Coordinates of C-alpha atoms and ligand atoms in Angstrom, one line a residue:
M1 CA 6.3 34.6 -27.0
S2 CA 3.1 34.1 -24.8
P3 CA 0.8 32.3 -26.5
F4 CA -1.8 34.8 -24.8
V5 CA -3.4 37.9 -25.4
S6 CA -2.5 40.2 -22.3
P7 CA -4.9 41.1 -19.5
D8 CA -4.7 44.8 -20.5
E9 CA -5.8 44.2 -24.1
I10 CA -8.5 41.9 -22.8
R11 CA -9.5 44.7 -20.5
T12 CA -9.0 47.0 -23.7
R13 CA -11.6 45.1 -25.5
F14 CA -13.8 44.5 -22.9
S15 CA -14.3 48.2 -22.0
Q16 CA -14.8 49.3 -25.4
A17 CA -17.5 46.6 -26.3
M18 CA -19.2 47.6 -23.1
S19 CA -19.0 51.2 -24.2
L20 CA -20.4 50.3 -27.6
M21 CA -23.3 48.2 -25.9
Y22 CA -24.0 51.0 -23.3
R23 CA -24.3 53.6 -26.0
D24 CA -26.5 51.4 -27.8
E25 CA -28.9 51.3 -24.6
V26 CA -28.4 54.6 -23.5
P27 CA -28.1 57.0 -26.0
Q28 CA -27.7 59.9 -23.8
Y29 CA -24.2 58.0 -23.1
G30 CA -22.8 59.1 -26.5
T31 CA -23.7 62.6 -26.3
L32 CA -21.7 62.6 -22.8
L33 CA -18.7 61.0 -24.6
S34 CA -19.0 63.8 -27.4
L35 CA -19.2 66.4 -24.8
V36 CA -16.3 65.1 -22.6
A37 CA -13.9 64.9 -25.5
D38 CA -15.0 68.3 -26.8
V39 CA -14.6 69.6 -23.1
N40 CA -11.2 67.9 -22.9
A41 CA -9.8 69.0 -26.4
E42 CA -10.4 72.4 -25.5
T43 CA -9.1 72.5 -22.1
L44 CA -5.6 70.9 -23.4
E45 CA -5.7 73.8 -26.1
Q46 CA -6.0 76.3 -23.8
D47 CA -3.5 74.7 -21.3
P48 CA -0.2 73.7 -22.9
A49 CA 1.4 73.1 -19.5
L50 CA -1.2 70.7 -18.6
A51 CA -1.1 68.8 -21.8
A52 CA 2.7 68.6 -21.7
R53 CA 2.6 67.4 -18.1
L54 CA -0.5 64.7 -19.3
E55 CA 2.1 63.7 -22.0
R56 CA 5.0 63.5 -19.5
A57 CA 2.8 61.1 -17.3
G58 CA 1.3 58.9 -20.0
E59 CA -2.2 60.3 -19.5
I60 CA -3.0 61.4 -22.8
E61 CA -3.5 58.2 -24.3
R62 CA -5.2 56.7 -21.6
L63 CA -7.7 60.0 -21.5
G64 CA -9.8 58.8 -24.6
V65 CA -10.5 55.4 -23.4
E66 CA -10.8 55.9 -19.7
R67 CA -14.0 55.3 -18.2
H68 CA -15.7 53.5 -15.1
G69 CA -18.9 51.7 -14.6
A70 CA -21.0 50.3 -11.9
I71 CA -23.0 47.0 -11.3
R72 CA -24.6 45.9 -8.3
L73 CA -24.6 42.1 -7.4
G74 CA -27.1 40.2 -5.4
T75 CA -25.1 37.1 -3.8
A76 CA -21.6 36.2 -2.4
R77 CA -21.3 33.5 -5.3
E78 CA -22.0 36.1 -8.1
L79 CA -19.3 38.4 -6.3
S80 CA -16.7 35.8 -6.4
T81 CA -17.3 34.8 -9.9
M82 CA -17.0 38.4 -10.6
R83 CA -13.8 38.4 -9.1
R84 CA -12.2 35.7 -11.1
L85 CA -14.0 37.5 -14.4
F86 CA -12.3 40.7 -13.6
A87 CA -9.0 38.9 -13.2
V88 CA -9.0 37.6 -16.2
M89 CA -8.5 41.1 -17.5
G90 CA -5.8 42.4 -14.9
M91 CA -8.5 43.8 -12.7
V92 CA -8.8 43.4 -8.9
P93 CA -10.6 44.4 -6.0
V94 CA -9.4 48.0 -4.4
G95 CA -10.9 49.3 -1.2
Y96 CA -14.1 48.6 0.9
Y97 CA -16.5 51.0 0.8
D98 CA -19.6 50.7 3.4
L99 CA -22.5 52.7 1.9
S100 CA -24.9 51.6 4.8
V101 CA -23.9 54.8 6.5
A102 CA -25.6 56.7 3.8
G103 CA -28.8 54.7 4.0
V104 CA -27.8 52.8 0.8
P105 CA -27.9 48.4 1.7
V106 CA -24.9 47.9 -0.2
H107 CA -21.5 47.5 0.3
S108 CA -18.6 47.7 -2.3
T109 CA -15.3 47.5 -3.5
A110 CA -13.5 48.8 -7.0
F111 CA -12.1 46.4 -9.5
R112 CA -9.3 48.1 -11.6
P113 CA -5.9 47.5 -12.5
V114 CA -3.3 48.3 -10.4
S115 CA 0.5 48.8 -11.8
D116 CA 1.7 51.6 -13.3
A117 CA 1.9 50.2 -16.6
A118 CA -1.9 48.6 -16.8
L119 CA -3.3 51.9 -15.6
A120 CA -1.4 53.7 -18.2
K121 CA -2.8 51.2 -20.9
N122 CA -6.3 51.6 -19.8
P123 CA -7.7 52.1 -16.2
F124 CA -11.1 50.8 -16.9
R125 CA -12.4 50.4 -13.2
V126 CA -15.6 48.8 -12.5
F127 CA -17.3 50.1 -8.6
T128 CA -19.2 46.8 -7.7
S129 CA -21.6 46.6 -5.0
L130 CA -23.2 43.6 -3.1
L131 CA -26.6 43.7 -1.6
R132 CA -27.1 43.5 2.0
L133 CA -29.9 41.6 2.8
D134 CA -29.4 41.7 6.5
L135 CA -30.1 45.1 6.4
V136 CA -33.8 44.8 5.2
S137 CA -36.0 44.7 8.3
D138 CA -38.7 42.4 6.7
A139 CA -37.8 38.9 7.2
A140 CA -40.4 37.5 5.0
L141 CA -39.5 39.8 2.3
R142 CA -35.5 39.2 2.9
E143 CA -36.3 35.5 2.4
T144 CA -38.4 35.9 -0.9
A145 CA -35.4 38.1 -2.1
A146 CA -32.9 35.7 -0.9
A147 CA -34.6 32.7 -2.8
I148 CA -35.1 34.6 -6.0
L149 CA -31.2 35.5 -6.1
A150 CA -30.5 31.7 -5.7
R151 CA -32.3 30.7 -8.7
R152 CA -30.7 33.4 -10.8
R153 CA -27.5 32.7 -13.4
I154 CA -25.9 35.7 -14.1
Y155 CA -23.0 34.2 -16.0
T156 CA -23.4 32.3 -19.2
P157 CA -21.9 28.7 -19.4
D158 CA -19.4 29.6 -21.6
A159 CA -18.4 32.6 -19.9
L160 CA -17.7 30.3 -17.0
A161 CA -15.8 27.7 -18.9
L162 CA -13.7 30.6 -20.3
I163 CA -12.9 32.1 -16.8
D164 CA -11.8 28.3 -15.7
R165 CA -9.8 28.0 -18.8
A166 CA -7.9 31.1 -18.2
E167 CA -7.0 30.3 -14.8
A168 CA -6.0 26.8 -15.7
Q169 CA -3.8 27.9 -18.8
G170 CA -2.6 31.2 -17.3
G171 CA -4.2 33.4 -19.8
L172 CA -6.8 33.4 -23.4
A173 CA -5.4 33.2 -26.7
D174 CA -6.5 35.8 -29.1
G175 CA -9.8 34.2 -30.2
E176 CA -10.6 32.7 -26.9
A177 CA -10.2 36.4 -25.6
D178 CA -12.8 37.8 -28.1
R179 CA -15.0 35.2 -27.0
F180 CA -14.6 35.8 -23.4
V181 CA -15.8 39.5 -24.0
A182 CA -18.8 38.4 -25.9
E183 CA -20.0 36.3 -23.4
A184 CA -19.1 38.2 -20.2
L185 CA -20.9 41.5 -21.9
H186 CA -24.1 39.2 -21.6
T187 CA -23.9 39.5 -17.6
F188 CA -24.1 43.3 -18.2
R189 CA -26.9 44.1 -20.5
W190 CA -30.2 45.6 -19.9
H191 CA -33.1 43.0 -19.5
G192 CA -36.1 44.7 -19.7
E193 CA -38.5 42.0 -18.6
A194 CA -38.4 41.3 -14.6
T195 CA -38.2 38.0 -13.3
V196 CA -40.9 38.6 -10.9
D197 CA -44.4 39.8 -10.8
A198 CA -45.5 43.1 -10.2
A199 CA -46.6 42.8 -6.5
T200 CA -42.9 41.2 -5.3
Y201 CA -41.4 43.9 -7.7
E202 CA -43.6 46.6 -5.7
A203 CA -43.0 45.1 -2.4
L204 CA -39.1 44.9 -3.0
S205 CA -39.1 48.4 -4.1
A206 CA -40.9 49.3 -1.1
A207 CA -38.2 48.0 1.3
H208 CA -35.7 50.2 -1.1
R209 CA -35.6 50.6 -4.7
L210 CA -32.0 49.2 -5.0
V211 CA -33.2 46.1 -3.3
A212 CA -35.7 45.9 -6.5
D213 CA -33.1 46.6 -8.6
V214 CA -31.1 44.2 -7.8
V215 CA -33.3 41.2 -7.1
C216 CA -35.7 41.3 -10.2
F217 CA -33.5 41.1 -13.2
K218 CA -32.1 38.5 -15.1
G219 CA -28.4 40.0 -14.2
P220 CA -26.6 43.0 -12.7
H221 CA -27.1 45.4 -15.8
I222 CA -24.4 48.0 -15.9
N223 CA -26.1 51.1 -14.8
H224 CA -23.5 53.9 -16.1
L225 CA -20.4 54.7 -17.5
T226 CA -18.4 57.4 -16.8
P227 CA -15.8 59.3 -19.0
R228 CA -13.0 61.1 -17.5
T229 CA -13.2 65.0 -18.0
L230 CA -10.5 67.5 -17.4
D231 CA -12.7 70.0 -16.6
I232 CA -16.2 69.3 -14.9
D233 CA -17.2 72.6 -14.5
A234 CA -17.1 73.4 -18.1
A235 CA -18.8 69.9 -18.6
Q236 CA -21.5 70.2 -15.8
G237 CA -22.5 73.7 -18.1
E238 CA -22.1 72.4 -21.2
M239 CA -24.5 69.1 -20.0
P240 CA -27.8 71.5 -20.3
R241 CA -26.9 73.0 -23.6
R242 CA -26.9 69.6 -25.0
G243 CA -30.3 68.9 -23.4
I244 CA -29.1 66.9 -20.8
A245 CA -30.6 67.5 -17.1
A246 CA -27.5 67.3 -14.6
K247 CA -27.8 66.8 -11.2
A248 CA -27.8 70.1 -9.1
V249 CA -24.4 69.3 -7.3
V250 CA -21.5 68.2 -8.0
E251 CA -19.5 65.6 -5.6
G252 CA -16.6 65.6 -4.2
P253 CA -14.3 68.6 -3.5
P254 CA -15.0 71.9 -4.6
P255 CA -13.5 73.7 -7.9
R256 CA -9.5 74.1 -6.9
A257 CA -6.3 75.2 -8.7
V258 CA -4.9 71.8 -8.1
P259 CA -7.3 69.4 -8.6
I260 CA -7.8 66.3 -5.9
L261 CA -9.5 63.3 -5.6
L262 CA -12.4 63.1 -7.6
R263 CA -15.4 65.3 -8.7
Q264 CA -18.5 64.0 -10.3
T265 CA -21.5 64.7 -11.7
S266 CA -24.5 62.9 -13.2
F267 CA -27.5 63.1 -15.5
K268 CA -30.9 61.6 -13.8
A269 CA -31.7 57.6 -14.5
L270 CA -33.9 57.1 -17.0
E271 CA -37.4 55.6 -16.5
E272 CA -37.4 52.6 -18.7
P273 CA -40.2 50.3 -19.3
I274 CA -40.6 46.9 -17.8
R275 CA -42.6 43.8 -18.5
F276 CA -43.8 41.3 -15.8
P277 CA -43.7 37.7 -16.6
G278 CA -47.3 36.4 -17.4
G279 CA -48.2 39.7 -18.6
T280 CA -49.9 40.4 -22.1
G281 CA -46.4 41.2 -23.1
A282 CA -47.5 45.0 -23.0
V283 CA -45.4 47.7 -20.9
S284 CA -46.4 46.8 -17.4
G285 CA -44.2 49.3 -15.3
T286 CA -41.3 51.4 -15.4
H287 CA -37.7 51.2 -13.6
T288 CA -35.0 53.7 -12.9
A289 CA -31.6 52.4 -12.7
R290 CA -29.1 53.6 -15.5
F291 CA -27.7 57.1 -15.6
G292 CA -24.6 59.0 -17.2
E293 CA -21.9 60.4 -15.1
I294 CA -19.0 62.2 -15.8
E295 CA -15.9 62.5 -13.3
Q296 CA -12.3 64.8 -13.2
R297 CA -9.8 62.8 -11.2
G298 CA -6.6 64.7 -9.4
L299 CA -4.3 64.2 -7.1
A300 CA -4.4 61.2 -4.5
L301 CA -4.2 61.8 -1.2
T302 CA -2.3 60.6 1.5
P303 CA -4.1 59.1 4.8
K304 CA -3.2 62.3 6.4
G305 CA -4.4 64.5 3.4
R306 CA -7.7 62.4 3.1
A307 CA -8.4 63.0 7.0
L308 CA -8.3 66.3 6.3
Y309 CA -10.7 66.0 3.2
D310 CA -13.4 64.2 5.0
A311 CA -12.9 66.6 7.8
L312 CA -13.7 69.7 5.5
L313 CA -16.5 67.9 3.9
A314 CA -18.1 67.2 7.0
R315 CA -17.7 70.6 8.0
A316 CA -19.4 71.8 4.8
R317 CA -22.2 69.1 4.6
D318 CA -23.1 69.0 8.4
G319 CA -20.8 70.9 10.4
E320 CA -19.6 74.3 11.7
E321 CA -20.4 75.7 8.0
T322 CA -23.9 76.6 8.0
E323 CA -24.3 80.0 6.0
G324 CA -25.1 80.3 2.1
P325 CA -25.5 77.4 -0.3
Y326 CA -23.7 74.2 -0.5
E327 CA -20.9 75.6 -3.0
T328 CA -20.1 78.3 -0.9
R329 CA -20.0 76.4 2.4
L330 CA -17.6 74.0 0.6
A331 CA -15.6 76.5 -0.9
R332 CA -14.9 78.1 2.6
A333 CA -14.3 74.8 4.5
F334 CA -11.8 74.0 1.7
A335 CA -9.9 76.9 2.3
D336 CA -7.7 74.9 5.2
L337 CA -6.6 72.5 2.5
P338 CA -3.5 74.1 0.8
D339 CA -4.1 74.5 -2.8
D340 CA -0.9 74.6 -4.4
E341 CA 1.4 71.3 -5.5
A342 CA 4.3 72.5 -3.8
S343 CA 2.6 72.9 -0.3
L344 CA 0.7 69.7 -0.8
R345 CA 3.7 68.0 -1.3
R346 CA 5.6 69.0 1.6
Q347 CA 3.1 68.8 3.9
G348 CA 2.4 65.1 3.1
L349 CA -0.8 65.6 1.8
G350 CA -0.5 64.1 -1.2
Y351 CA 1.3 61.4 -3.4
F352 CA 3.8 62.5 -6.2
R353 CA 5.5 60.6 -9.3
Y354 CA 9.1 61.8 -9.6
T355 CA 11.1 62.0 -12.7
L356 CA 14.5 62.8 -13.7
L357 CA 14.3 65.8 -15.7
D358 CA 17.9 66.8 -15.7
A359 CA 20.9 64.8 -14.4
G360 CA 23.0 68.2 -15.3
K361 CA 21.4 69.8 -12.3
A362 CA 21.5 67.2 -9.8
R363 CA 24.1 68.0 -7.0
P364 CA 25.6 65.1 -5.4
G365 CA 24.3 64.4 -2.0
A366 CA 21.4 66.7 -2.0
A367 CA 17.8 65.9 -0.9
L368 CA 14.9 65.0 -3.3
E369 CA 13.2 68.3 -2.2
D370 CA 16.3 70.4 -3.2
L371 CA 16.7 68.3 -6.5
V372 CA 12.9 69.3 -7.4
A373 CA 13.5 73.1 -6.5
A374 CA 16.6 72.9 -8.5
G375 CA 14.6 71.4 -11.4
A376 CA 16.8 68.5 -12.0
V377 CA 13.5 66.4 -10.6
G378 CA 9.9 66.7 -11.8
A379 CA 7.2 65.6 -9.2
D380 CA 3.6 64.7 -10.9
P381 CA 0.7 64.2 -8.7
I382 CA -0.3 60.7 -9.0
V383 CA -4.0 60.6 -9.8
Y384 CA -6.4 59.3 -7.9
E385 CA -7.8 55.8 -9.3
D386 CA -10.5 55.0 -6.6
F387 CA -13.9 56.1 -5.4
L388 CA -14.9 58.5 -2.6
P389 CA -18.1 56.7 -0.5
V390 CA -19.8 59.7 0.2
S391 CA -19.9 60.7 -3.4
A392 CA -21.3 57.3 -4.0
A393 CA -23.5 57.7 -2.1
G394 CA -25.0 60.9 -3.5
I395 CA -24.6 59.4 -7.0
F396 CA -26.5 56.2 -5.6
Q397 CA -29.3 58.5 -4.3
S398 CA -29.8 61.1 -6.9
N399 CA -30.6 58.0 -9.2
L400 CA -33.0 55.9 -7.3
G401 CA -35.9 57.8 -8.4
G402 CA -37.7 57.5 -5.4
A403 CA -37.5 60.5 -2.6
E404 CA -37.1 58.0 0.2
Q405 CA -34.3 58.6 2.7
A406 CA -33.5 55.0 4.5
S407 CA -31.1 55.1 7.0
Y408 CA -29.2 52.3 8.6
A409 CA -26.9 52.2 11.4
A410 CA -23.5 52.7 10.3
N411 CA -22.5 49.1 10.0
A412 CA -19.2 48.0 7.9
A413 CA -19.0 44.4 7.2
R414 CA -15.6 44.4 5.5
D415 CA -14.9 41.1 6.7
A416 CA -18.1 39.5 5.5
F417 CA -17.6 41.4 2.3
E418 CA -14.2 39.9 1.9
A419 CA -15.7 36.2 2.6
D420 CA -17.8 36.7 0.4
L421 CA -15.3 37.9 -2.5
G422 CA -13.3 35.0 -1.5
A423 CA -10.2 37.4 -1.3
G424 CA -8.9 40.4 0.8
V425 CA -9.5 43.9 -0.8
L426 CA -5.9 46.1 -1.6
D427 CA -5.3 49.0 0.4
E428 CA -5.4 52.1 -1.9
F429 CA -2.9 53.9 0.2
A430 CA -0.3 51.2 -0.2
L431 CA -0.6 51.1 -3.7
Y432 CA 0.0 54.8 -4.2
A433 CA 2.7 54.9 -1.9
A434 CA 4.3 52.1 -3.7
A435 CA 4.2 53.9 -7.1
E436 CA 5.5 57.0 -5.2
R437 CA 8.4 55.0 -3.7
A438 CA 9.0 53.0 -7.2
S439 CA 9.2 56.4 -8.9
I440 CA 12.1 57.5 -6.2
E441 CA 13.8 54.4 -6.8
R442 CA 14.3 55.0 -10.5
V443 CA 15.6 58.5 -10.0
E444 CA 18.0 57.3 -7.2
A445 CA 19.1 54.3 -10.1
A446 CA 19.4 56.8 -12.5
L447 CA 21.8 59.2 -10.1
G448 CA 23.4 56.5 -8.8
A449 CA 22.4 57.9 -5.4
S450 CA 20.0 57.7 -2.6
F451 CA 18.0 60.7 -1.0
R452 CA 18.6 61.7 2.4
T453 CA 15.1 62.3 3.1
A454 CA 12.4 60.0 2.6
S455 CA 9.8 60.9 0.8
A456 CA 6.9 63.1 2.3
A457 CA 4.5 60.6 2.5
Ligands
LIG501 C1 -22.8 53.0 -7.7 C2 -22.4 54.2 -7.5 C3 -21.0 54.9 -7.5 C4 -19.4 56.4 -8.3 O1 -19.1 56.5 -9.2 O2 -18.8 56.9 -7.1 C5 -20.1 55.3 -8.4 C6 -23.9 52.7 -8.1 O3 -25.0 53.6 -8.1 O4 -24.4 51.5 -8.3 O5 -20.5 54.7 -9.6
LIG502 NI1 -19.9 56.1 -10.8

């Protein structure tokens, strides 16, 4: 037996500890959790077929613990250490998101588990952004910010020592894992004291509110935690009834019979008191950074499906669809994406996980598609585990508190990001394709046959 706690278990402990901490720091997050739990229970009760399918996919158990968070880092060193910290809990960087196109001076990745088994245990993800000071035009301000960031230490010495130990030993023993969780948690806490004086805060905030959020504090406070709902429209409707002012528009695709990718809504960031050093100790300013968010996840799309999604979204946002409110334009644009599972699968638009349901119904030599039609094999949507850059930008914008609409020339810098990270980011599509392929191979092995046709994707 391994003397170490599994990374899945450490991730679960960490995500639990983070959730407790955030509920303490931002009580409305607790309200969101109970709202989502109620909506999910209601949805499952009213839709036994959905309940059965989630059960089959092993998603029922994960639903109660499922959430994502987000942080914003200031330096390459912070980012590469964050990669090592998350690796201890089985989370690796997936995807590259360039948000500069949307006027946010960061680029990002998502740390998350990747294997089917680890995702089923606990799919905790952290959307992690790195500030791009190169996009700040004022050179003096850029230098000030870089100097402040170079001085801060966001990890405790014990957290660093435990990361070293996990790497050297190949894991952490039970007590070490608990200490690691407690030490790592410090990095994500809110600190009400700014590390800079009010004038510096104002100057950085004027360049972009996000710059002040990253540079002026002791560490990268977790800025939201997001539970997963099975019905985001119901959750959105319920928010005002529980005293939460919801963001006006749900980000992502419109409501559909077959949920795809990711739909998200949030409540606006709190305006929190901050103190500046050298002051009287009295509140000397406010800062908006921390908020609450809810999401609904659906089918992971193939590159072909995703290209269609991106095109349809653009059509609704700033393309041919110009008549009526946003929701109407969005619904009209998405009429061009099939909205039943069979079409999405047959047209190679989404990824599916295949399971053998009834070997007795399987004719020898049949194609996979025939086996699905005959009810011998089930095809369930593979859940999208990642993020959407346009949605993420919308979430950033609605929570920065200011009205500014900065814009930067489209300026992806993936190579620089990976160099700062100290590793490459994984390709999300390759992960979904591998999960689909592995499920087909399991069916093949169980039937002792191989299928004539390759998977749609
Ligand atoms: C991250 C915003 C992105 C999401 O769910 O798309 C995000 C941030 O505000 O730091 O969390
Ligand atoms: Ni989020």
